[in-house]
mmCIF file of C-alpha atoms in Angstrom:
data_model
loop_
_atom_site.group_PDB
_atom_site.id
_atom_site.type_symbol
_atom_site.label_atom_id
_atom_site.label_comp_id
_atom_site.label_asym_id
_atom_site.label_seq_id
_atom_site.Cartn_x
_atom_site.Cartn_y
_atom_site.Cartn_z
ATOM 1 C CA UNK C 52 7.691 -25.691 40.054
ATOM 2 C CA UNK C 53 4.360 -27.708 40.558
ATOM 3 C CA UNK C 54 1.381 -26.632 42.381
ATOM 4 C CA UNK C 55 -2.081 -28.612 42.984
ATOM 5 C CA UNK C 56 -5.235 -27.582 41.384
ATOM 6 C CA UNK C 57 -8.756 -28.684 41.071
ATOM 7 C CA UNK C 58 -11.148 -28.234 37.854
ATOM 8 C CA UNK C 59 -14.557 -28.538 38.363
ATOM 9 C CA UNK C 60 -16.751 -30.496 35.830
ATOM 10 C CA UNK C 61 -19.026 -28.763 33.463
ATOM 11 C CA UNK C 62 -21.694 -31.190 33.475
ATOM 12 C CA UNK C 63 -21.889 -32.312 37.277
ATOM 13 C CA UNK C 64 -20.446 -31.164 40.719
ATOM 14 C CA UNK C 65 -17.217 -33.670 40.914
ATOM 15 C CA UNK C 66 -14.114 -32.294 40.592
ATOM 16 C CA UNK C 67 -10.887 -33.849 39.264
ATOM 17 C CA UNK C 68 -7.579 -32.331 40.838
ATOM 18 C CA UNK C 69 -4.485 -31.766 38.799
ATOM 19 C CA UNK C 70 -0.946 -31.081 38.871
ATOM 20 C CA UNK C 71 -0.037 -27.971 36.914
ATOM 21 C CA UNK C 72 3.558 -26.239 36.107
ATOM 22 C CA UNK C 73 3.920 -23.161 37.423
ATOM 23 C CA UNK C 74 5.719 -19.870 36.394
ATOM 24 C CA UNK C 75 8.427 -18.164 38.374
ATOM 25 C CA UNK C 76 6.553 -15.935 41.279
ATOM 26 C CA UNK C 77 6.412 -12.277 39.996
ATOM 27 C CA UNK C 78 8.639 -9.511 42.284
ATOM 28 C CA UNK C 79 7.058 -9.067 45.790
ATOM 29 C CA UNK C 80 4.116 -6.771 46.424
ATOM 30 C CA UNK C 81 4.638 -4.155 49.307
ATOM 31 C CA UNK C 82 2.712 -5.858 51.909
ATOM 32 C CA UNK C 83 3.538 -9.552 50.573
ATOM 33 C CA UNK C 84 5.379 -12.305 51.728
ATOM 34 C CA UNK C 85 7.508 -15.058 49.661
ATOM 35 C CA UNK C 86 7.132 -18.139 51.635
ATOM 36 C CA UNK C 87 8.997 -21.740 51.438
ATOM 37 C CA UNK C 88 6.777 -23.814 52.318
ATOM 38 C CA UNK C 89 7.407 -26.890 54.583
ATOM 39 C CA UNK C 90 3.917 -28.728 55.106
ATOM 40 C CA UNK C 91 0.566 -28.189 54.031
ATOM 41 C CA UNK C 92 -2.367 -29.766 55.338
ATOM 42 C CA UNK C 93 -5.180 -30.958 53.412
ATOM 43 C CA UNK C 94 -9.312 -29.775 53.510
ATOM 44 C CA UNK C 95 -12.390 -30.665 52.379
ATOM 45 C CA UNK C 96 -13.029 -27.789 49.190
ATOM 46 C CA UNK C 97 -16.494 -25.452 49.560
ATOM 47 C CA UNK C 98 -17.016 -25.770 46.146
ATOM 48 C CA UNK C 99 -20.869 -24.491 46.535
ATOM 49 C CA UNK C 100 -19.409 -21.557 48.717
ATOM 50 C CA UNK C 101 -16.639 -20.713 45.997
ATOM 51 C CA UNK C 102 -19.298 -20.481 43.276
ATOM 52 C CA UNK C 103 -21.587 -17.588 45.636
ATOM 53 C CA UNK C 104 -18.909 -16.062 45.885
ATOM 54 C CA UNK C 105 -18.295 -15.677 42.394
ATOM 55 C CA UNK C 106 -14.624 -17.264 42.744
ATOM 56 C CA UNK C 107 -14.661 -20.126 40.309
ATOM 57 C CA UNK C 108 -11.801 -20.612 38.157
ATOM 58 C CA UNK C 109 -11.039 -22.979 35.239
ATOM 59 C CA UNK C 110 -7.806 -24.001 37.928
ATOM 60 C CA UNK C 111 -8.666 -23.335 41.593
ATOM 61 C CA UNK C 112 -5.255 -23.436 43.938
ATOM 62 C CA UNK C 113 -5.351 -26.088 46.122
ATOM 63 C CA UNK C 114 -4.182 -26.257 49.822
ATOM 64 C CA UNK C 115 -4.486 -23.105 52.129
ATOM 65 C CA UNK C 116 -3.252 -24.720 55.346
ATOM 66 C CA UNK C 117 0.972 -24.103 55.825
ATOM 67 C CA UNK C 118 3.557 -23.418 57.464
ATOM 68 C CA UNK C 119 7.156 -22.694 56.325
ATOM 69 C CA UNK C 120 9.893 -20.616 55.736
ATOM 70 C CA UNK C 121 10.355 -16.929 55.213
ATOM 71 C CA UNK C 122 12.301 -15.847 51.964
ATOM 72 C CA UNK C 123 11.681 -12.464 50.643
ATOM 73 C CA UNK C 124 9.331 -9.727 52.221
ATOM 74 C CA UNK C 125 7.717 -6.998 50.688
ATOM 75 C CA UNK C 126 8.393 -3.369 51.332
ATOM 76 C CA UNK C 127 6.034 -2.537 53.141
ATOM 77 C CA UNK C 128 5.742 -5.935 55.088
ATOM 78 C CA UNK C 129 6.656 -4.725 59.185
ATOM 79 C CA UNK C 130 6.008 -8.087 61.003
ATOM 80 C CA UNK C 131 8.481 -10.712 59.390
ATOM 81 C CA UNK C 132 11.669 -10.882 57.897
ATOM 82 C CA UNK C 133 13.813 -13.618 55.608
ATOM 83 C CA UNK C 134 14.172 -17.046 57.579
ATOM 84 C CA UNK C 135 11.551 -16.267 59.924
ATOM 85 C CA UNK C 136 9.291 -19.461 60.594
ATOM 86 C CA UNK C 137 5.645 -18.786 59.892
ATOM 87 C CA UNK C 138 2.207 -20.417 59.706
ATOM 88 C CA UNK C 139 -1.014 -19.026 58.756
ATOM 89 C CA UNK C 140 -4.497 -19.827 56.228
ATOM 90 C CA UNK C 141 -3.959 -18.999 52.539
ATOM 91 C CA UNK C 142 -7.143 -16.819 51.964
ATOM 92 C CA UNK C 143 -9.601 -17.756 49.611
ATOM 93 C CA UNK C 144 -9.324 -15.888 46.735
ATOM 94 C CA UNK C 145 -5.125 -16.900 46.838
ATOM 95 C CA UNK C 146 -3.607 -16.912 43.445
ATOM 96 C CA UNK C 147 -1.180 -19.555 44.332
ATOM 97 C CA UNK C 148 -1.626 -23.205 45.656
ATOM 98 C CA UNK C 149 -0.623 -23.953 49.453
ATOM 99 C CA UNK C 150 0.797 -27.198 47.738
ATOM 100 C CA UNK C 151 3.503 -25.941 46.075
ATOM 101 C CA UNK C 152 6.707 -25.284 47.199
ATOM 102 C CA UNK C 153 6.672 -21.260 47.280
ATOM 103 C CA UNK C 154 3.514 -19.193 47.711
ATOM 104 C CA UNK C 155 3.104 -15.520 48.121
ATOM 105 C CA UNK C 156 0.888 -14.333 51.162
ATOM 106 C CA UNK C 157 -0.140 -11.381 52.734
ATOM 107 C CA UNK C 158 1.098 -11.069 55.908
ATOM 108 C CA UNK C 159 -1.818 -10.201 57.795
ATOM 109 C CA UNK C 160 -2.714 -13.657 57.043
ATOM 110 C CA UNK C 161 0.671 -15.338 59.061
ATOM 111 C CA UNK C 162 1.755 -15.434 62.616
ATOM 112 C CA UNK C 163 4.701 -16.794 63.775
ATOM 113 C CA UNK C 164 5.406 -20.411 64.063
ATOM 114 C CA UNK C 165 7.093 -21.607 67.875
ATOM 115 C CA UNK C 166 10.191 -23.258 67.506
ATOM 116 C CA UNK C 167 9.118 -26.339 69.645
ATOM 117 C CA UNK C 168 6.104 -26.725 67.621
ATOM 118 C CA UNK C 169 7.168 -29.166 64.367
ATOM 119 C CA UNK C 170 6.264 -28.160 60.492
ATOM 120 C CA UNK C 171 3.089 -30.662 60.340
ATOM 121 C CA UNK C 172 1.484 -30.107 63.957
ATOM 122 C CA UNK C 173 1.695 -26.095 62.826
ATOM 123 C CA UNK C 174 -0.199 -26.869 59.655
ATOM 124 C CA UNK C 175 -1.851 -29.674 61.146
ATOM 125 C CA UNK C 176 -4.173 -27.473 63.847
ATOM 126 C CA UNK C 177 -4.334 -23.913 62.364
ATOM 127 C CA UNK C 178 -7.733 -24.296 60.742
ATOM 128 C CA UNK C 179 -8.906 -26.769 63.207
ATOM 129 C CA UNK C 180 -8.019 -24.561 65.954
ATOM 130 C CA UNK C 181 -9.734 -21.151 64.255
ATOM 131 C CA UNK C 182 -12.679 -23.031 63.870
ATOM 132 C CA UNK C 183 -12.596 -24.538 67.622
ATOM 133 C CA UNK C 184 -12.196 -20.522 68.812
ATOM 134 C CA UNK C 185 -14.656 -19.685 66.187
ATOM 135 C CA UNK C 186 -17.412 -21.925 67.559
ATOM 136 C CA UNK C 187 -16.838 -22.068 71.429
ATOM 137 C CA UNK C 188 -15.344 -18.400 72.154
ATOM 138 C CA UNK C 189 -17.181 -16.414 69.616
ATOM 139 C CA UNK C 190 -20.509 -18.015 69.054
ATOM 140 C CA UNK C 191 -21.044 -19.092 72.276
ATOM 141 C CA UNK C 192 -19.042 -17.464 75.029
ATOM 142 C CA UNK C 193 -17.105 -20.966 76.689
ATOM 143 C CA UNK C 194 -16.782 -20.142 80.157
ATOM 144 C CA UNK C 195 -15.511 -22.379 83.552
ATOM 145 C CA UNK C 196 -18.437 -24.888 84.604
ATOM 146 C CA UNK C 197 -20.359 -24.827 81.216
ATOM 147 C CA UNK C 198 -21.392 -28.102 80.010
ATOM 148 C CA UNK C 199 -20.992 -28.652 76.501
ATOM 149 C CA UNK C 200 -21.934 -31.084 73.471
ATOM 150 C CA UNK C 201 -19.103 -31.895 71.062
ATOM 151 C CA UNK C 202 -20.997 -34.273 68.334
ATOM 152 C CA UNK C 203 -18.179 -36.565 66.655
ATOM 153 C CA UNK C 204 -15.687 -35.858 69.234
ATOM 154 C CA UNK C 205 -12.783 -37.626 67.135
ATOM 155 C CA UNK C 206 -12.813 -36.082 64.031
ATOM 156 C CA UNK C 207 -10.077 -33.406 63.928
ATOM 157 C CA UNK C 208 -11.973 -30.581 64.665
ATOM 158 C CA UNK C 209 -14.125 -32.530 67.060
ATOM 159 C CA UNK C 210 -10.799 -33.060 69.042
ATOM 160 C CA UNK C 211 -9.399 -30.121 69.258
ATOM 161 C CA UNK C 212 -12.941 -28.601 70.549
ATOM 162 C CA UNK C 213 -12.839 -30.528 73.218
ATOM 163 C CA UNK C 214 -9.427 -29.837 74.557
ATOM 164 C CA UNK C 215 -10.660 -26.428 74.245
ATOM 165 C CA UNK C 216 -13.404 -26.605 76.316
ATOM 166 C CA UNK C 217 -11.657 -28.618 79.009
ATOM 167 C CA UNK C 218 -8.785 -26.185 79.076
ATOM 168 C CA UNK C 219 -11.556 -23.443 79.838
ATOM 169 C CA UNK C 220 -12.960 -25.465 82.581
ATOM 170 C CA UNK C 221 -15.682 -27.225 80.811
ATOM 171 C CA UNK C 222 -17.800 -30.276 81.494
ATOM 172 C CA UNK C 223 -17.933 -32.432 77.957
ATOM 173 C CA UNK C 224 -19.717 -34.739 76.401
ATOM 174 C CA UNK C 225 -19.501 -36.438 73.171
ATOM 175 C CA UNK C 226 -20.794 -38.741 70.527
ATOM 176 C CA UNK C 227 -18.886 -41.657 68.927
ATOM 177 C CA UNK C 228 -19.536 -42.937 65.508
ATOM 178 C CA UNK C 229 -17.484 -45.858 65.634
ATOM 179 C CA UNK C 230 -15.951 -48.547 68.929
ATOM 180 C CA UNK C 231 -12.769 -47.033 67.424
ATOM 181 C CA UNK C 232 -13.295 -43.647 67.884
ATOM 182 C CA UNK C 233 -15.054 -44.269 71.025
ATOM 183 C CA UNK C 234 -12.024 -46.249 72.952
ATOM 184 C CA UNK C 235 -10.378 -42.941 71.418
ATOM 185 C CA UNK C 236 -12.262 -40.374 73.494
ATOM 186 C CA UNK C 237 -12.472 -42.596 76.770
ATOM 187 C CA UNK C 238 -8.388 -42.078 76.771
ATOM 188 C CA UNK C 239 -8.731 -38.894 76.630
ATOM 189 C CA UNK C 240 -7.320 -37.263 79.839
ATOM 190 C CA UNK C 241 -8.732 -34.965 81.239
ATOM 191 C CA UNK C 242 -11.463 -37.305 80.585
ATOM 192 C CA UNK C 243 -14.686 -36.679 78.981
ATOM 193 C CA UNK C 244 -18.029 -36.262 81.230
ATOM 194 C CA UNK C 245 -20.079 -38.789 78.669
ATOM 195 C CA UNK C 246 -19.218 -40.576 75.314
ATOM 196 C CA UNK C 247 -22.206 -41.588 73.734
ATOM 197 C CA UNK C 248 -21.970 -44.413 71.344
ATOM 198 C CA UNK C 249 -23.942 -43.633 68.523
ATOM 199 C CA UNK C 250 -22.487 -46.039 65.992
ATOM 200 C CA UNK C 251 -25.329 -48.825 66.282
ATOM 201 C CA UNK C 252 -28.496 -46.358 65.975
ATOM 202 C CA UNK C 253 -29.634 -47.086 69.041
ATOM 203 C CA UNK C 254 -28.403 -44.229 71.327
ATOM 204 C CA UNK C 255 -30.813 -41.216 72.098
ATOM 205 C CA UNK C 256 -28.131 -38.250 72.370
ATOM 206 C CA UNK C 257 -30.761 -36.172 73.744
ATOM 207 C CA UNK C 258 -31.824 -38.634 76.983
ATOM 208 C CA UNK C 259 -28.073 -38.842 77.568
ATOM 209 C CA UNK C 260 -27.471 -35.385 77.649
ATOM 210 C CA UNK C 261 -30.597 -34.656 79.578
ATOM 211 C CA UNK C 262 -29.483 -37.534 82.328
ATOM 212 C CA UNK C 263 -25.987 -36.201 82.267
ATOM 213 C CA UNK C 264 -27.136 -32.750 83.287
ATOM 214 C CA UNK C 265 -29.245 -33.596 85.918
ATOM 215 C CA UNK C 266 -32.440 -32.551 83.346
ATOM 216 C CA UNK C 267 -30.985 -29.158 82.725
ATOM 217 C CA UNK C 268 -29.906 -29.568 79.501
ATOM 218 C CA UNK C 269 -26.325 -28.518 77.933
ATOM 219 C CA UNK C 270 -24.950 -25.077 77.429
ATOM 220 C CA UNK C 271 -23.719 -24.951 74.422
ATOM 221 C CA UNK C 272 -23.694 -28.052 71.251
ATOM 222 C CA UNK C 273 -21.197 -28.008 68.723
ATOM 223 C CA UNK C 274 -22.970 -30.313 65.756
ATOM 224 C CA UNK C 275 -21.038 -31.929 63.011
ATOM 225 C CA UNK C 276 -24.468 -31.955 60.511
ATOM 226 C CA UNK C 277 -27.934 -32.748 61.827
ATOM 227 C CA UNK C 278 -30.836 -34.717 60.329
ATOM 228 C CA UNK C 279 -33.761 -32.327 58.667
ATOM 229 C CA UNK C 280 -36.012 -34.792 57.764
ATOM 230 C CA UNK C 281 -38.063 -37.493 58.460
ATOM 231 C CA UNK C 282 -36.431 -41.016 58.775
ATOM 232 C CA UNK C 283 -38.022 -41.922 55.197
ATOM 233 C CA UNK C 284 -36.594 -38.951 53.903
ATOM 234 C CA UNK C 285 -32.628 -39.405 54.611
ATOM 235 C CA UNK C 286 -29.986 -41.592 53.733
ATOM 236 C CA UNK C 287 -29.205 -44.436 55.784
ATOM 237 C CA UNK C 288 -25.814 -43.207 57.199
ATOM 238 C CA UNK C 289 -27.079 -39.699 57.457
ATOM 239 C CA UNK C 290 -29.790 -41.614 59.986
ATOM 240 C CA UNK C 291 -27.261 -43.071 61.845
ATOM 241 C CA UNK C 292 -24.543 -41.054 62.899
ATOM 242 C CA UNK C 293 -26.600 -37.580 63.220
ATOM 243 C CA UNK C 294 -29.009 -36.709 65.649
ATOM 244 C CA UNK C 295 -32.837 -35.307 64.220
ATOM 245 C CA UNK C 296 -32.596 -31.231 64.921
ATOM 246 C CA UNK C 297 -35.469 -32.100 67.072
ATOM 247 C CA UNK C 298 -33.003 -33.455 69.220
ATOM 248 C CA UNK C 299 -30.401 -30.978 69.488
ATOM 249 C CA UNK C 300 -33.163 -28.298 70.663
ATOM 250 C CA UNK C 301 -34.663 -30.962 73.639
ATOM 251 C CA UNK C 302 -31.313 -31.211 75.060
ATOM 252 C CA UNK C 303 -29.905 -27.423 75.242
ATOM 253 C CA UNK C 304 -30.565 -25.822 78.480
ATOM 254 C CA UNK C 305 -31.870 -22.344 78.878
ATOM 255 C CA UNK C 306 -30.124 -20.140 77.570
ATOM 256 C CA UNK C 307 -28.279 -22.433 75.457
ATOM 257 C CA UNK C 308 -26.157 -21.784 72.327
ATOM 258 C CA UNK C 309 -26.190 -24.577 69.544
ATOM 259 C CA UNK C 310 -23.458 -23.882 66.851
ATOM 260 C CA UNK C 311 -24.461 -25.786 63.741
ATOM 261 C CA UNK C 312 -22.175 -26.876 60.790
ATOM 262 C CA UNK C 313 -25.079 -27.393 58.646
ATOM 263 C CA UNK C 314 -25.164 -24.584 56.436
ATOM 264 C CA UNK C 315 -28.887 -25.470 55.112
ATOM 265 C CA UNK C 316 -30.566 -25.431 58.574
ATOM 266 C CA UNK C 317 -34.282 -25.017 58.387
ATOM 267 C CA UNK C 318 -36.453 -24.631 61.362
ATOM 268 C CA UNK C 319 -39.962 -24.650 61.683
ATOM 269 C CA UNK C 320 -42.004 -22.071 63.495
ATOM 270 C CA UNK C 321 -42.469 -24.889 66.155
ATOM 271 C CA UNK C 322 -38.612 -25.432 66.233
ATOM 272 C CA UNK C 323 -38.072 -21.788 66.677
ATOM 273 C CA UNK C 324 -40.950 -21.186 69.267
ATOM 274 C CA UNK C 325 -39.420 -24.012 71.404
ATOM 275 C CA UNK C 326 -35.950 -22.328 70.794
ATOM 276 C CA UNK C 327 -37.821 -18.812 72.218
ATOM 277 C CA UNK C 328 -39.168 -20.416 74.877
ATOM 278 C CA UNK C 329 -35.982 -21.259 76.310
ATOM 279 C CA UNK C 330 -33.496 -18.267 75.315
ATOM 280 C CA UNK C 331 -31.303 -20.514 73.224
ATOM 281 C CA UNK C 332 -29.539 -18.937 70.709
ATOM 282 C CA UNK C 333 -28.611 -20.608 66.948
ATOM 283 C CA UNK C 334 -25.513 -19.856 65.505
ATOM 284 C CA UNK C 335 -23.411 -21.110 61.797
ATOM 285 C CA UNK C 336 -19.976 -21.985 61.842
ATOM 286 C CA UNK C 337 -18.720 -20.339 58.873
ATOM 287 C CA UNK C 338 -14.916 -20.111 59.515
ATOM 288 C CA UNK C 339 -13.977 -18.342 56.166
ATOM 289 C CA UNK C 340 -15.929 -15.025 57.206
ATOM 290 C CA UNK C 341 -12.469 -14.060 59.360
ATOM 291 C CA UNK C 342 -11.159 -14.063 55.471
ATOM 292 C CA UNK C 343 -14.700 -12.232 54.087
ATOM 293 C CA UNK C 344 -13.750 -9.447 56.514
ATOM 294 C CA UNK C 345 -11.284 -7.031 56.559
ATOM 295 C CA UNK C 346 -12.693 -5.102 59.798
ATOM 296 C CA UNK C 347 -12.222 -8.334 61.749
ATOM 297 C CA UNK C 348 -8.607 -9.028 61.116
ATOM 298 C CA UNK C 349 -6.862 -7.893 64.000
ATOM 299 C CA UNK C 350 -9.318 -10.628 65.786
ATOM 300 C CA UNK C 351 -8.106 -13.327 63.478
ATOM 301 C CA UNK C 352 -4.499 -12.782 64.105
ATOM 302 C CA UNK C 353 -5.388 -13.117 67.759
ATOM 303 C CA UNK C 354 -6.895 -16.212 67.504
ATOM 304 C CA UNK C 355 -4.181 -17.332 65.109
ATOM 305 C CA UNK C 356 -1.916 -16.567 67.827
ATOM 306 C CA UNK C 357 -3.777 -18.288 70.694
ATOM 307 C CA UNK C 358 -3.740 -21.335 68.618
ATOM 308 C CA UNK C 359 -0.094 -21.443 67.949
ATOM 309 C CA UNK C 360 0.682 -20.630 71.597
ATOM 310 C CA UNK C 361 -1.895 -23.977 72.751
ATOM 311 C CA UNK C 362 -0.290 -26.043 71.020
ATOM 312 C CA UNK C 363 3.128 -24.924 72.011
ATOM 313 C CA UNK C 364 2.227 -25.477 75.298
ATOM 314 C CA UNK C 365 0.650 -28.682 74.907
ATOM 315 C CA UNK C 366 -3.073 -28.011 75.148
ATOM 316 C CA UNK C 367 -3.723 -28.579 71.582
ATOM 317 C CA UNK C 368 -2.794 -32.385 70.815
ATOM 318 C CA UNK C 369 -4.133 -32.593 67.143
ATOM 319 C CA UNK C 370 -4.851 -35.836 65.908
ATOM 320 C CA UNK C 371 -2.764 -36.180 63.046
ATOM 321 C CA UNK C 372 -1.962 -38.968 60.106
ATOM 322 C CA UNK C 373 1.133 -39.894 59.226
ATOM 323 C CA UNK C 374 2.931 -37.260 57.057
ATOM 324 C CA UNK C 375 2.573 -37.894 52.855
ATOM 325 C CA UNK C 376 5.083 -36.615 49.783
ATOM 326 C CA UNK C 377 3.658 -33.563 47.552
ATOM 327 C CA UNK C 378 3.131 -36.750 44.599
ATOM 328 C CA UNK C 379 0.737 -38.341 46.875
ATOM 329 C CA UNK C 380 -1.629 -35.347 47.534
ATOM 330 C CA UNK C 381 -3.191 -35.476 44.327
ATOM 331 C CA UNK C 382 -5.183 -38.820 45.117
ATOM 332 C CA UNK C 383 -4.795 -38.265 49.119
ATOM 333 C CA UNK C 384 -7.327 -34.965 48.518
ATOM 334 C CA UNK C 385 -9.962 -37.242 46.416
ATOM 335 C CA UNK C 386 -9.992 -38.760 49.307
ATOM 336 C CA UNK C 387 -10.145 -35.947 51.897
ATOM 337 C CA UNK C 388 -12.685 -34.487 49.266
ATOM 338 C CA UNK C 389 -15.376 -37.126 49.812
ATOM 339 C CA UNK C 390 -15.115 -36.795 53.888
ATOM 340 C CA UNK C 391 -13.383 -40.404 53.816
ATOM 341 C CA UNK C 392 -10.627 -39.453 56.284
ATOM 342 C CA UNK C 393 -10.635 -39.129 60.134
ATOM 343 C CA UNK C 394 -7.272 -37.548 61.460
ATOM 344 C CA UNK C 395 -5.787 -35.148 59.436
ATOM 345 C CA UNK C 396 -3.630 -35.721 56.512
ATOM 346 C CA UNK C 397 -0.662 -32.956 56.242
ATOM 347 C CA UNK C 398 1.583 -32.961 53.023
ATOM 348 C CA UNK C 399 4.818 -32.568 54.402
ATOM 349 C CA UNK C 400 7.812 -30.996 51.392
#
């Protein structure tokens, strides 16, 4: 049996990802579960966040994203049984790769699947759909009539955020890095509020927002990176596609909540005073603390639950690529790895 692994260069940060064989799984712990599994979807690999947290291996399991089939519980395991259909987030220190065809999982990490949803949409949206919850619900308290930022509306987490936010009763508006992706959102039904076209450098997010709100300002920004520097100072795409932080602060309204993705924010005491001055509130997307915290996992089932049930019902429409065999993930997650993809890639067994 085969599982995917990556192996991190000595000399540099690039990692190289590798096929290895894999023993038998050992006899089910007490509060384990043996899962087939039936698709896995693939992410982008914290390798900086893996090292602080003193994880790194010589082999690091790849794929944490599945869904599948029950086949063996442990003793102690009260939620699931054999041929139960499940889908859940391998956590990060998991022994075994979610691409491979059995893994062992705790089962406070799995929730069960709904039998209208199919193997790849389950797999597809999990993480996508914690993250969504994660930023709008418990960073910044989405409620009806808010009017909210989603930068990079049609990247697969950008998507699902916004069908979020309109199923709470949101007003949205988004950036577009591409005429692609920006026919994409303007099909979007409910539609969006504004799509800003920032794919020619010539867009100012913030006077859109500002004229979109009436001068207000939005409630609550979801970024997908923001510029630090000074135009000199950052790469040419970087200066593109992402707003300055400057930015981001102008448009929030009072009281505003901006969730940032960029995990090396640094604000000046100007930034900040600005930020005071108006009540706004800063907060990091971090999605892997649900798995840092043990105190916190009856929330994370609930969201896990929520997110299965949305896109049972049809809220959640994930934006999905076409389905690929276990031999092609190897050079499908160098890909994924560099941020090259758009719509999600699921590995589908």
């Amino acid at each position: 049996m085969k599982g995917l692994y990556f192996q991190k260069s000595s000399t540099d940060e690039e990692i190289t990802f590798v096929f290895q064989e894999r023993e038998n799984l050992p006899v089910i712990e007490d509060n384990y579960v043996k899962v087939q599994v039936k698709a896995c979807a693939l992410s982008q690999i914290n390798t900086k966040l893996l090292a602080e947290m003193k994880m790194e291996k010589d082999f690091f399991p790849v794929g944490r994203e599945i869904a599948g089939i029950v086949l063996d519980v442990g003793s102690k395991v009260s939620f699931f049984q054999p041929d139960d259909e499940v889908v859940g987030i391998l956590p990060l220190d998991s022994e075994d790769p979610g691409l491979c065809e059995v893994v062992r999982v705790h089962e406070h990490y799995l929730v069960h699947k709904p039998e209208k949803v199919t193997w790849t949409e389950a797999a597809g949206t999990i993480r996508d759909g914690v993250r969504a919850y994660t930023a709008l619900h418990y960073l910044s308290h989405l409620s009806p009539g808010k009017s909210v930022l989603i930068m990079d509306g049609a990247s697969a987490l950008g998507m699902i955020a916004i069908q979020l936010a309109h199923h709470r009763g949101a007003k949205v508006i988004s950036t577009a890095g591409s005429l692609e992706d920006k026919q994409c959102l303007e099909r979007l039904r409910p539609s969006i509020a504004r799509v800003i076209d920032v794919s020619n450098g010539k867009a100012h997010v913030a006077e859109s927002c500002l004229e979109e709100t009436g001068g207000l300002g939005v409630d609550i920004v979801l970024d997908a990176g923001v510029r630090l520097y000074s135009k000199d100072d950052e790469p040419a795409v970087k200066l593109q596609l992402l707003p300055h932080k400057h930015d981001i602060i102008t448009l929030l309204g009072v009281g505003g909540h901006w969730v940032t993705t960029e995990e090396n924010l640094q604000l000046d005491p100007p930034d900040s005073h600005c930020l005071f001055l108006k009540g706004a509130t800063v907060a990091f997307l971090n999605d892997e603390v649900w798995n840092l915290s043990n105190v916190q996992q009856g929330k994370y089932l609930c969201i896990l639950k929520d997110v299965m049930e949305k896109l049972s019902s049809g809220v959640f429409r994930p934006q999905l690529d076409e389905p690929i065999p276990l031999y092609e993930a190897k050079v499908c997650m160098e890909v994924v790895q560099k941020n090259q993809g758009r719509k999600k890639q699921v590995v589908q067994f």
